[in-house]
XYZ file of C-alpha atoms in Angstrom:
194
model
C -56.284 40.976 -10.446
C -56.974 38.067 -12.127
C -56.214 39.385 -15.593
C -53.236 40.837 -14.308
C -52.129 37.075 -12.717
C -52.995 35.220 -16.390
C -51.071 37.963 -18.198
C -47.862 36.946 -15.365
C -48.856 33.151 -16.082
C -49.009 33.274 -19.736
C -46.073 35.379 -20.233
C -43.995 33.138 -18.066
C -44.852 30.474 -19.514
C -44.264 31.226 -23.237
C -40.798 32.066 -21.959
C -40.778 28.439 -20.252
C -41.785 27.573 -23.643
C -39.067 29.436 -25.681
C -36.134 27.704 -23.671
C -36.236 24.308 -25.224
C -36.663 25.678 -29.145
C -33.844 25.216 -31.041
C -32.586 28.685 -32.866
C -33.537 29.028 -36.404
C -30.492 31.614 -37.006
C -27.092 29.095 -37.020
C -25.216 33.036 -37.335
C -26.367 34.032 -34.339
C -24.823 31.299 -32.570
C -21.772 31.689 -34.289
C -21.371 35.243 -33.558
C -22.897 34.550 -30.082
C -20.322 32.238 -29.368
C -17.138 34.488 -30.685
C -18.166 37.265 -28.905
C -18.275 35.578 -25.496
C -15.036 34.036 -26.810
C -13.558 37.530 -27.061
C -15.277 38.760 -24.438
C -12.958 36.274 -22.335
C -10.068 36.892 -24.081
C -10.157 40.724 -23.625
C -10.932 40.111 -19.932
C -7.195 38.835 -20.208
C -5.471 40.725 -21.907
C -1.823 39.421 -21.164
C -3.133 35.646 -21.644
C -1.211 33.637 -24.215
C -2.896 31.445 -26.585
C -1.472 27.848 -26.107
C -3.265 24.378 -26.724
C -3.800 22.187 -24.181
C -1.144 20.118 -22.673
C -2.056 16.336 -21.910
C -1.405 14.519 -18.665
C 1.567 13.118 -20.056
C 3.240 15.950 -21.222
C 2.712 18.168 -17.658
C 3.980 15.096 -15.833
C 7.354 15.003 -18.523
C 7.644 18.744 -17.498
C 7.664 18.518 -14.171
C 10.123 16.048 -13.717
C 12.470 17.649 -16.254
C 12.098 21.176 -14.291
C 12.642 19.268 -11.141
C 15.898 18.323 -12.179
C 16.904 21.386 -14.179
C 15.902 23.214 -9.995
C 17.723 20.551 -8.124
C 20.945 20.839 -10.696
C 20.987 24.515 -11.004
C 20.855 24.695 -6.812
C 22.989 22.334 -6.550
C 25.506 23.753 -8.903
C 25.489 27.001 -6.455
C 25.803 25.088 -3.118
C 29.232 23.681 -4.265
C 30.327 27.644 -5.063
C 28.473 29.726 -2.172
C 27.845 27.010 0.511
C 29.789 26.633 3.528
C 28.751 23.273 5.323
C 30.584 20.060 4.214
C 27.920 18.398 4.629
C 25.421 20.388 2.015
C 28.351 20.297 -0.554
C 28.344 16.403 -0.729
C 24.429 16.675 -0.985
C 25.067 18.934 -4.015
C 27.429 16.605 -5.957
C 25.296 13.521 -5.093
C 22.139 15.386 -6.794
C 23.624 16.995 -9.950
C 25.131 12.859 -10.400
C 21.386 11.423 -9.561
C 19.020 14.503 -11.363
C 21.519 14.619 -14.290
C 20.936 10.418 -14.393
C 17.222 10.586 -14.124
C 16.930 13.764 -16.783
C 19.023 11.024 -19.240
C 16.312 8.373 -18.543
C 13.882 10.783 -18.719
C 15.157 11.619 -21.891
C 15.532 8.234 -23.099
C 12.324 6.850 -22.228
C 10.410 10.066 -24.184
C 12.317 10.062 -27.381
C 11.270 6.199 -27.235
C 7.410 6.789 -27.139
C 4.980 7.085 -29.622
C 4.153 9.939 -30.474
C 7.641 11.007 -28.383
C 7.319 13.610 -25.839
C 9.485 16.549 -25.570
C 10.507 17.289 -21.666
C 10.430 21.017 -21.191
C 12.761 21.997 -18.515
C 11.909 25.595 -17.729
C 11.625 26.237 -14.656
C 8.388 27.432 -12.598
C 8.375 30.451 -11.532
C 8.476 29.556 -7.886
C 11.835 27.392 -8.603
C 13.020 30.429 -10.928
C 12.294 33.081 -7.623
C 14.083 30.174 -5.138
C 17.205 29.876 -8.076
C 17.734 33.947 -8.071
C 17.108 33.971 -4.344
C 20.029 31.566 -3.831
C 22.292 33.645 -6.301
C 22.657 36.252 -3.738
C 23.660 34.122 -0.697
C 26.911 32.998 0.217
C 28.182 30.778 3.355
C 25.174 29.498 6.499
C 22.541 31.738 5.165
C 23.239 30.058 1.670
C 23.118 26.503 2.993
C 20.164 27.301 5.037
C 17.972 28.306 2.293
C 19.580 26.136 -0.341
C 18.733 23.176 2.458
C 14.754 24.516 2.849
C 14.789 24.881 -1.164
C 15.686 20.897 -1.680
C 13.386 19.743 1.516
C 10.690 21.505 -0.195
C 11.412 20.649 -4.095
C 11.867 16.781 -3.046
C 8.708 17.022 -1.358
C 7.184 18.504 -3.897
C 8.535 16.369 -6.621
C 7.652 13.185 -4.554
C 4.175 14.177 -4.637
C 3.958 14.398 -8.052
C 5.672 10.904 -8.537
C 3.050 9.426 -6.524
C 0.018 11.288 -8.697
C 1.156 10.297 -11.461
C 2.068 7.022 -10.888
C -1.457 6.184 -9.177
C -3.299 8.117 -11.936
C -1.075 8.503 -15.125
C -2.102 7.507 -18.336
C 0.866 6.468 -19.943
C 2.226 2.885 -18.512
C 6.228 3.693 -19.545
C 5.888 7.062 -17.466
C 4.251 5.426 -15.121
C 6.351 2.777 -14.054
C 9.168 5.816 -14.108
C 7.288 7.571 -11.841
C 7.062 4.524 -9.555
C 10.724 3.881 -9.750
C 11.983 6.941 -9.014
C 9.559 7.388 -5.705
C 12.248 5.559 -3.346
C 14.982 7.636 -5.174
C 13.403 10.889 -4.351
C 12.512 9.225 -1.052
C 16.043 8.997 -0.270
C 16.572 12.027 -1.096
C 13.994 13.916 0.940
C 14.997 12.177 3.822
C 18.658 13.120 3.548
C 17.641 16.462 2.669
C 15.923 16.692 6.246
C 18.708 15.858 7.798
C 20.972 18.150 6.514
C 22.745 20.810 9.168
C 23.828 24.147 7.936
């Protein structure tokens, strides 16, 4: 037994030993690391290579899809809605989204190095935009009213992140200024009847 328990001890303990070495064979790391890098990458098969996009640039994004969602809707509710009251909504945010996506705009092309706002849309505003397509009249304005509630809301929040947290002071104080904006608009959004 007590053979057997030094043999356990000793082998354990030139494994213990082995961790901390540093590997002799830089080629073996190399090809250690690519495979687990392709290991990954086949584990994903649809995944798209694309390099890493800053704080700056996600924030630039989001407000420029934010107004691209809140134009396109808006567009529709003066075509397929019914209420009176949800068609002056729509004017008033294609004037104030197409104002802010100018600043926007503006205030990139200005930095250095400039940013590029992406507009495209997320897929959850691209599912709420064909969603709308297909509705005319109350069940239009009702879902084109739940659509801005919830985009406002969401776009408010992401004022307020970035604005607490952002790392570029110019989009920063944007972020700030627009909060009582978006604010506004929630709020009237809310009280929209269908």
């Amino acid at each position: 037994m007590t053979i057997r328990s030094t043999l356990i001890a000793t082998t354990a303990l030139l494994a213990l030993a082995g961790c901390g070495q540093k590997q002799d064979n830089p080629s073996a790391v190399a090809t250690n690391s690519a495979d687990t890098f392709n290991q990954t990458d086949a584990s994903m098969p649809n995944a798209t290579k694309m390099p890493a996009v800053s704080a700056a640039q996600s924030f630039v994004n989001t407000a420029a899809a934010s107004d691209a969602f809140e134009i396109e809707t808006s567009k529709l509710a003066l075509t397929n809605g019914a209420s009176a009251s949800v068609k002056s909504f729509a004017r008033k945010m294609i004037d104030a989204h197409s104002g802010s996506t100018g600043k926007l705009k503006t205030l990139t092309a200005e930095m250095n190095p400039a940013l590029t706002p992406d507009a495209t849309l997320s897929a959850q505003q691209q599912a709420t935009l064909d969603q709308l397509k297909s509705l005319k009249g109350k069940a239009f304005d009702e879902a084109y009213i739940a659509a801005q509630t919830s985009g406002h809301q969401q776009t408010l929040d992401a004022l307020k992140a970035y604005s607490a947290t952002g790392d570029v002071p110019q989009l920063k104080s944007f972020a700030t200024d627009l909060i009582p904006t978006v604010t506004a608009h929630l709020n009237m959004a809310k009280g929209l009847k269908a």
